[in-house]
Amino acid sequence: MSDKTTAENANEPRLVTETGLDQRIADIIEPVLVQMGFRLVRVRMSGQNGLTLQIMTERNDGTMTVEDCEEVSKAISPVLDVEDPIDKAYHLEVSSPGIDRPMVRKSDFFRWQGHLMKCETSVMVEGRKRFRGKIVSVDEDGFRLERDQPAYGEEAVVAIPFSALSDARLILTDDLIRDALTADKKAKAARAANQNFEDEDSPIE
């Protein structure tokens, strides 16, 4: 896994964004999340439990706790009530991206380089729109994927530009689980250490 993490650019734009009502909701809540130190991953309306608004978000260091989800929910609920983009009753569900997360920013690809993923493109790339394989390298313009089952006559490695990406997600593997848990543990430890430093630096009342 690369050391280039989401924490390096809190305002990094997403490569994969919503359309229609989902986009309007994203535009409403994203400034609130950024102000709180979180990054929006995805917004999706679904027919689950009648109608459910699913907000996927994370801290800038890639972590997300149950308490974080509750904090975000309490912050965005009144904003959504005021803006009122949804004209029906709905359930609000705030969650982390999960280990087999959507890949929506360039830094996600740098961070999870070496892991398996599946993706779709909006245009044909070497005769295909769907790919599955290991991220072998990443640059500012795109990434190279080593296909896990190339068809006869296909190159083993395909270069996919970020500009062509329409959907991407990590594939759950033992290696991914191990690296994700290690990264989460390190990030939480770093945040705790930083909090302790700030507490020690506070003036004594």
PDB file of C-alpha atoms in Angstrom:
ATOM      1  CA  MET A   1       0.000   0.000   0.000  1.00  0.00           C
ATOM      2  CA  SER A   2       1.285   3.453  -0.899  1.00  0.00           C
ATOM      3  CA  ASP A   3       2.075   6.026   1.787  1.00  0.00           C
ATOM      4  CA  LYS A   4       0.243   8.682  -0.221  1.00  0.00           C
ATOM      5  CA  THR A   5      -2.949   9.050   1.822  1.00  0.00           C
ATOM      6  CA  THR A   6      -6.157  11.028   1.662  1.00  0.00           C
ATOM      7  CA  ALA A   7      -4.858  13.266   4.432  1.00  0.00           C
ATOM      8  CA  GLU A   8      -2.493  14.985   2.002  1.00  0.00           C
ATOM      9  CA  ASN A   9      -5.267  16.909   0.271  1.00  0.00           C
ATOM     10  CA  ALA A  10      -8.454  17.471   2.261  1.00  0.00           C
ATOM     11  CA  ASN A  11     -10.029  19.380  -0.640  1.00  0.00           C
ATOM     12  CA  GLU A  12      -9.149  16.878  -3.362  1.00  0.00           C
ATOM     13  CA  PRO A  13     -12.046  16.656  -5.844  1.00  0.00           C
ATOM     14  CA  ARG A  14     -13.783  13.384  -6.598  1.00  0.00           C
ATOM     15  CA  LEU A  15     -13.309  11.662  -9.950  1.00  0.00           C
ATOM     16  CA  VAL A  16     -16.630   9.852  -9.688  1.00  0.00           C
ATOM     17  CA  THR A  17     -19.613  12.038  -8.780  1.00  0.00           C
ATOM     18  CA  GLU A  18     -23.388  11.827  -8.687  1.00  0.00           C
ATOM     19  CA  THR A  19     -26.080  13.025 -11.068  1.00  0.00           C
ATOM     20  CA  GLY A  20     -29.626  14.337 -10.616  1.00  0.00           C
ATOM     21  CA  LEU A  21     -31.043  14.429  -7.076  1.00  0.00           C
ATOM     22  CA  ASP A  22     -27.991  12.644  -5.633  1.00  0.00           C
ATOM     23  CA  GLN A  23     -25.776  15.421  -6.993  1.00  0.00           C
ATOM     24  CA  ARG A  24     -27.998  18.125  -5.504  1.00  0.00           C
ATOM     25  CA  ILE A  25     -27.804  16.440  -2.101  1.00  0.00           C
ATOM     26  CA  ALA A  26     -24.022  16.092  -2.425  1.00  0.00           C
ATOM     27  CA  ASP A  27     -23.728  19.824  -3.195  1.00  0.00           C
ATOM     28  CA  ILE A  28     -25.749  20.611  -0.055  1.00  0.00           C
ATOM     29  CA  ILE A  29     -23.910  18.409   2.433  1.00  0.00           C
ATOM     30  CA  GLU A  30     -20.313  18.446   1.175  1.00  0.00           C
ATOM     31  CA  PRO A  31     -19.452  21.939   2.539  1.00  0.00           C
ATOM     32  CA  VAL A  32     -20.738  20.825   5.968  1.00  0.00           C
ATOM     33  CA  LEU A  33     -18.614  17.674   5.893  1.00  0.00           C
ATOM     34  CA  VAL A  34     -15.480  19.554   4.814  1.00  0.00           C
ATOM     35  CA  GLN A  35     -15.919  22.069   7.629  1.00  0.00           C
ATOM     36  CA  MET A  36     -16.128  19.161  10.094  1.00  0.00           C
ATOM     37  CA  GLY A  37     -12.956  17.505   8.765  1.00  0.00           C
ATOM     38  CA  PHE A  38     -14.683  14.791   6.733  1.00  0.00           C
ATOM     39  CA  ARG A  39     -14.658  13.938   3.017  1.00  0.00           C
ATOM     40  CA  LEU A  40     -17.689  12.897   1.011  1.00  0.00           C
ATOM     41  CA  VAL A  41     -17.282   9.539  -0.709  1.00  0.00           C
ATOM     42  CA  ARG A  42     -20.726   8.891  -2.146  1.00  0.00           C
ATOM     43  CA  VAL A  43     -24.410   9.879  -1.992  1.00  0.00           C
ATOM     44  CA  ARG A  44     -27.069   7.428  -3.090  1.00  0.00           C
ATOM     45  CA  MET A  45     -30.855   7.317  -2.810  1.00  0.00           C
ATOM     46  CA  SER A  46     -32.238   3.781  -2.626  1.00  0.00           C
ATOM     47  CA  GLY A  47     -35.617   2.100  -2.213  1.00  0.00           C
ATOM     48  CA  GLN A  48     -34.381   0.311   0.902  1.00  0.00           C
ATOM     49  CA  ASN A  49     -36.877   0.573   3.817  1.00  0.00           C
ATOM     50  CA  GLY A  50     -39.187   2.688   1.693  1.00  0.00           C
ATOM     51  CA  LEU A  51     -36.681   5.387   0.794  1.00  0.00           C
ATOM     52  CA  THR A  52     -33.148   5.638   2.201  1.00  0.00           C
ATOM     53  CA  LEU A  53     -30.555   8.359   1.716  1.00  0.00           C
ATOM     54  CA  GLN A  54     -27.139   6.723   2.015  1.00  0.00           C
ATOM     55  CA  ILE A  55     -24.232   9.061   2.805  1.00  0.00           C
ATOM     56  CA  MET A  56     -20.770   7.492   2.654  1.00  0.00           C
ATOM     57  CA  THR A  57     -18.040   9.606   4.235  1.00  0.00           C
ATOM     58  CA  GLU A  58     -14.699   9.395   6.052  1.00  0.00           C
ATOM     59  CA  ARG A  59     -12.235  11.517   7.957  1.00  0.00           C
ATOM     60  CA  ASN A  60      -9.350  13.034   6.012  1.00  0.00           C
ATOM     61  CA  ASP A  61      -7.066  10.303   7.423  1.00  0.00           C
ATOM     62  CA  GLY A  62      -9.362   7.591   6.054  1.00  0.00           C
ATOM     63  CA  THR A  63     -10.883   6.521   9.390  1.00  0.00           C
ATOM     64  CA  MET A  64     -14.547   6.517  10.411  1.00  0.00           C
ATOM     65  CA  THR A  65     -16.078   5.419  13.724  1.00  0.00           C
ATOM     66  CA  VAL A  66     -19.667   4.838  14.813  1.00  0.00           C
ATOM     67  CA  GLU A  67     -19.408   8.085  16.800  1.00  0.00           C
ATOM     68  CA  ASP A  68     -18.233   9.898  13.650  1.00  0.00           C
ATOM     69  CA  CYS A  69     -21.291   8.608  11.775  1.00  0.00           C
ATOM     70  CA  GLU A  70     -23.567   9.899  14.532  1.00  0.00           C
ATOM     71  CA  GLU A  71     -21.802  13.279  14.525  1.00  0.00           C
ATOM     72  CA  VAL A  72     -22.182  13.637  10.759  1.00  0.00           C
ATOM     73  CA  SER A  73     -25.824  12.574  10.873  1.00  0.00           C
ATOM     74  CA  LYS A  74     -26.655  15.189  13.512  1.00  0.00           C
ATOM     75  CA  ALA A  75     -24.851  17.896  11.524  1.00  0.00           C
ATOM     76  CA  ILE A  76     -26.368  17.277   8.095  1.00  0.00           C
ATOM     77  CA  SER A  77     -29.947  16.449   9.157  1.00  0.00           C
ATOM     78  CA  PRO A  78     -30.938  20.079   9.908  1.00  0.00           C
ATOM     79  CA  VAL A  79     -29.244  21.294   6.716  1.00  0.00           C
ATOM     80  CA  LEU A  80     -31.229  18.804   4.657  1.00  0.00           C
ATOM     81  CA  ASP A  81     -34.401  19.815   6.501  1.00  0.00           C
ATOM     82  CA  VAL A  82     -33.847  23.464   5.567  1.00  0.00           C
ATOM     83  CA  GLU A  83     -32.887  22.836   1.935  1.00  0.00           C
ATOM     84  CA  ASP A  84     -35.538  20.087   1.632  1.00  0.00           C
ATOM     85  CA  PRO A  85     -34.256  18.443  -1.607  1.00  0.00           C
ATOM     86  CA  ILE A  86     -36.306  15.255  -1.058  1.00  0.00           C
ATOM     87  CA  ASP A  87     -40.085  15.618  -1.322  1.00  0.00           C
ATOM     88  CA  LYS A  88     -40.863  12.299   0.425  1.00  0.00           C
ATOM     89  CA  ALA A  89     -40.231  10.773   3.843  1.00  0.00           C
ATOM     90  CA  TYR A  90     -36.857   9.027   3.964  1.00  0.00           C
ATOM     91  CA  HIS A  91     -34.348   7.375   6.278  1.00  0.00           C
ATOM     92  CA  LEU A  92     -30.862   8.886   6.639  1.00  0.00           C
ATOM     93  CA  GLU A  93     -28.018   6.392   6.762  1.00  0.00           C
ATOM     94  CA  VAL A  94     -24.437   7.597   7.336  1.00  0.00           C
ATOM     95  CA  SER A  95     -21.635   5.059   7.000  1.00  0.00           C
ATOM     96  CA  SER A  96     -17.943   4.577   6.305  1.00  0.00           C
ATOM     97  CA  PRO A  97     -16.837   3.494   2.803  1.00  0.00           C
ATOM     98  CA  GLY A  98     -16.001   0.019   4.153  1.00  0.00           C
ATOM     99  CA  ILE A  99     -12.939  -2.050   3.319  1.00  0.00           C
ATOM    100  CA  ASP A 100     -14.106  -2.927  -0.225  1.00  0.00           C
ATOM    101  CA  ARG A 101     -14.651   0.791  -0.744  1.00  0.00           C
ATOM    102  CA  PRO A 102     -15.607   2.838  -3.774  1.00  0.00           C
ATOM    103  CA  MET A 103     -12.552   4.494  -5.339  1.00  0.00           C
ATOM    104  CA  VAL A 104     -13.526   8.096  -6.014  1.00  0.00           C
ATOM    105  CA  ARG A 105     -10.318  10.164  -5.744  1.00  0.00           C
ATOM    106  CA  LYS A 106      -6.858   9.888  -7.261  1.00  0.00           C
ATOM    107  CA  SER A 107      -5.407   9.454  -3.781  1.00  0.00           C
ATOM    108  CA  ASP A 108      -7.550   6.334  -3.309  1.00  0.00           C
ATOM    109  CA  PHE A 109      -5.663   4.699  -6.176  1.00  0.00           C
ATOM    110  CA  PHE A 110      -2.273   5.780  -4.809  1.00  0.00           C
ATOM    111  CA  ARG A 111      -3.215   4.573  -1.349  1.00  0.00           C
ATOM    112  CA  TRP A 112      -4.475   1.136  -2.421  1.00  0.00           C
ATOM    113  CA  GLN A 113      -1.914   0.450  -5.113  1.00  0.00           C
ATOM    114  CA  GLY A 114      -1.121  -3.269  -5.253  1.00  0.00           C
ATOM    115  CA  HIS A 115      -4.668  -4.367  -4.433  1.00  0.00           C
ATOM    116  CA  LEU A 116      -7.405  -5.911  -6.565  1.00  0.00           C
ATOM    117  CA  MET A 117     -10.213  -3.741  -7.883  1.00  0.00           C
ATOM    118  CA  LYS A 118     -12.992  -3.711 -10.457  1.00  0.00           C
ATOM    119  CA  CYS A 119     -13.999  -0.689 -12.489  1.00  0.00           C
ATOM    120  CA  GLU A 120     -16.126   0.569 -15.344  1.00  0.00           C
ATOM    121  CA  THR A 121     -15.329   3.271 -17.865  1.00  0.00           C
ATOM    122  CA  SER A 122     -17.626   5.669 -19.716  1.00  0.00           C
ATOM    123  CA  VAL A 123     -15.834   5.014 -23.023  1.00  0.00           C
ATOM    124  CA  MET A 124     -14.145   1.980 -24.546  1.00  0.00           C
ATOM    125  CA  VAL A 125     -10.597   1.373 -23.331  1.00  0.00           C
ATOM    126  CA  GLU A 126      -8.813  -1.256 -25.416  1.00  0.00           C
ATOM    127  CA  GLY A 127     -12.178  -2.654 -26.522  1.00  0.00           C
ATOM    128  CA  ARG A 128     -13.704  -2.933 -23.044  1.00  0.00           C
ATOM    129  CA  LYS A 129     -15.668  -0.930 -20.479  1.00  0.00           C
ATOM    130  CA  ARG A 130     -15.354  -3.322 -17.531  1.00  0.00           C
ATOM    131  CA  PHE A 131     -12.090  -4.340 -15.900  1.00  0.00           C
ATOM    132  CA  ARG A 132     -10.896  -6.364 -12.941  1.00  0.00           C
ATOM    133  CA  GLY A 133      -7.329  -6.704 -11.724  1.00  0.00           C
ATOM    134  CA  LYS A 134      -4.500  -5.411  -9.547  1.00  0.00           C
ATOM    135  CA  ILE A 135      -3.463  -1.744  -9.471  1.00  0.00           C
ATOM    136  CA  VAL A 136       0.202  -1.918 -10.487  1.00  0.00           C
ATOM    137  CA  SER A 137       1.005   1.790 -10.932  1.00  0.00           C
ATOM    138  CA  VAL A 138      -0.641   5.207 -10.641  1.00  0.00           C
ATOM    139  CA  ASP A 139       0.172   8.693 -11.914  1.00  0.00           C
ATOM    140  CA  GLU A 140      -1.704  11.991 -12.144  1.00  0.00           C
ATOM    141  CA  ASP A 141      -3.477  10.989 -15.367  1.00  0.00           C
ATOM    142  CA  GLY A 142      -4.557   7.446 -14.624  1.00  0.00           C
ATOM    143  CA  PHE A 143      -3.595   3.979 -13.438  1.00  0.00           C
ATOM    144  CA  ARG A 144      -2.387   0.666 -14.849  1.00  0.00           C
ATOM    145  CA  LEU A 145      -4.308  -2.483 -14.047  1.00  0.00           C
ATOM    146  CA  GLU A 146      -2.897  -5.989 -14.296  1.00  0.00           C
ATOM    147  CA  ARG A 147      -5.911  -8.034 -15.399  1.00  0.00           C
ATOM    148  CA  ASP A 148      -6.535 -11.179 -13.344  1.00  0.00           C
ATOM    149  CA  GLN A 149      -8.114 -13.005 -16.336  1.00  0.00           C
ATOM    150  CA  PRO A 150      -7.085 -11.409 -19.642  1.00  0.00           C
ATOM    151  CA  ALA A 151      -8.903 -12.751 -22.686  1.00  0.00           C
ATOM    152  CA  TYR A 152      -6.975 -14.311 -25.571  1.00  0.00           C
ATOM    153  CA  GLY A 153      -5.067 -11.608 -27.421  1.00  0.00           C
ATOM    154  CA  GLU A 154      -5.434  -8.990 -24.671  1.00  0.00           C
ATOM    155  CA  GLU A 155      -2.453  -7.342 -23.027  1.00  0.00           C
ATOM    156  CA  ALA A 156      -1.993  -8.390 -19.392  1.00  0.00           C
ATOM    157  CA  VAL A 157      -1.729  -4.757 -18.264  1.00  0.00           C
ATOM    158  CA  VAL A 158      -4.138  -2.021 -19.353  1.00  0.00           C
ATOM    159  CA  ALA A 159      -3.759   1.745 -18.825  1.00  0.00           C
ATOM    160  CA  ILE A 160      -6.984   3.427 -17.752  1.00  0.00           C
ATOM    161  CA  PRO A 161      -7.192   7.241 -17.703  1.00  0.00           C
ATOM    162  CA  PHE A 162      -8.962   8.841 -14.751  1.00  0.00           C
ATOM    163  CA  SER A 163     -10.990  10.911 -17.226  1.00  0.00           C
ATOM    164  CA  ALA A 164     -12.659   7.717 -18.505  1.00  0.00           C
ATOM    165  CA  LEU A 165     -13.588   6.316 -15.085  1.00  0.00           C
ATOM    166  CA  SER A 166     -17.294   5.966 -14.250  1.00  0.00           C
ATOM    167  CA  ASP A 167     -17.199   3.534 -11.312  1.00  0.00           C
ATOM    168  CA  ALA A 168     -14.524   1.743  -9.284  1.00  0.00           C
ATOM    169  CA  ARG A 169     -14.391  -0.377  -6.155  1.00  0.00           C
ATOM    170  CA  LEU A 170     -11.823  -2.435  -4.263  1.00  0.00           C
ATOM    171  CA  ILE A 171     -12.297  -6.218  -4.147  1.00  0.00           C
ATOM    172  CA  LEU A 172     -12.276  -7.809  -0.706  1.00  0.00           C
ATOM    173  CA  THR A 173      -9.214 -10.018  -0.141  1.00  0.00           C
ATOM    174  CA  ASP A 174      -7.245 -11.174   2.908  1.00  0.00           C
ATOM    175  CA  ASP A 175      -4.410  -8.804   1.947  1.00  0.00           C
ATOM    176  CA  LEU A 176      -6.811  -5.862   1.672  1.00  0.00           C
ATOM    177  CA  ILE A 177      -8.404  -6.619   5.049  1.00  0.00           C
ATOM    178  CA  ARG A 178      -4.949  -6.821   6.679  1.00  0.00           C
ATOM    179  CA  ASP A 179      -3.696  -3.573   5.117  1.00  0.00           C
ATOM    180  CA  ALA A 180      -6.950  -1.707   5.784  1.00  0.00           C
ATOM    181  CA  LEU A 181      -6.981  -2.686   9.464  1.00  0.00           C
ATOM    182  CA  THR A 182      -3.291  -1.757   9.817  1.00  0.00           C
ATOM    183  CA  ALA A 183      -3.854   1.638   8.163  1.00  0.00           C
ATOM    184  CA  ASP A 184      -6.906   2.312  10.348  1.00  0.00           C
ATOM    185  CA  LYS A 185      -4.983   1.428  13.513  1.00  0.00           C
ATOM    186  CA  LYS A 186      -2.058   3.703  12.561  1.00  0.00           C
ATOM    187  CA  ALA A 187      -4.333   6.617  11.669  1.00  0.00           C
ATOM    188  CA  LYS A 188      -6.281   6.376  14.930  1.00  0.00           C
ATOM    189  CA  ALA A 189      -3.048   6.144  16.927  1.00  0.00           C
ATOM    190  CA  ALA A 190      -1.671   9.223  15.146  1.00  0.00           C
ATOM    191  CA  ARG A 191      -4.877  11.148  15.834  1.00  0.00           C
ATOM    192  CA  ALA A 192      -4.823  10.144  19.511  1.00  0.00           C
ATOM    193  CA  ALA A 193      -1.181  11.210  19.809  1.00  0.00           C
ATOM    194  CA  ASN A 194      -1.975  14.537  18.163  1.00  0.00           C
ATOM    195  CA  GLN A 195      -4.928  15.055  20.511  1.00  0.00           C
ATOM    196  CA  ASN A 196      -2.729  14.356  23.540  1.00  0.00           C
ATOM    197  CA  PHE A 197      -0.164  16.853  22.246  1.00  0.00           C
ATOM    198  CA  GLU A 198      -2.862  19.507  21.829  1.00  0.00           C
ATOM    199  CA  ASP A 199      -4.183  18.809  25.326  1.00  0.00           C
ATOM    200  CA  GLU A 200      -0.700  19.184  26.824  1.00  0.00           C
ATOM    201  CA  ASP A 201      -0.217  22.423  24.896  1.00  0.00           C
ATOM    202  CA  SER A 202      -3.472  23.924  26.189  1.00  0.00           C
ATOM    203  CA  PRO A 203      -3.179  26.658  28.837  1.00  0.00           C
ATOM    204  CA  ILE A 204      -3.839  25.595  32.430  1.00  0.00           C
ATOM    205  CA  GLU A 205      -6.983  27.196  33.809  1.00  0.00           C
TER     206      GLU A 205
END
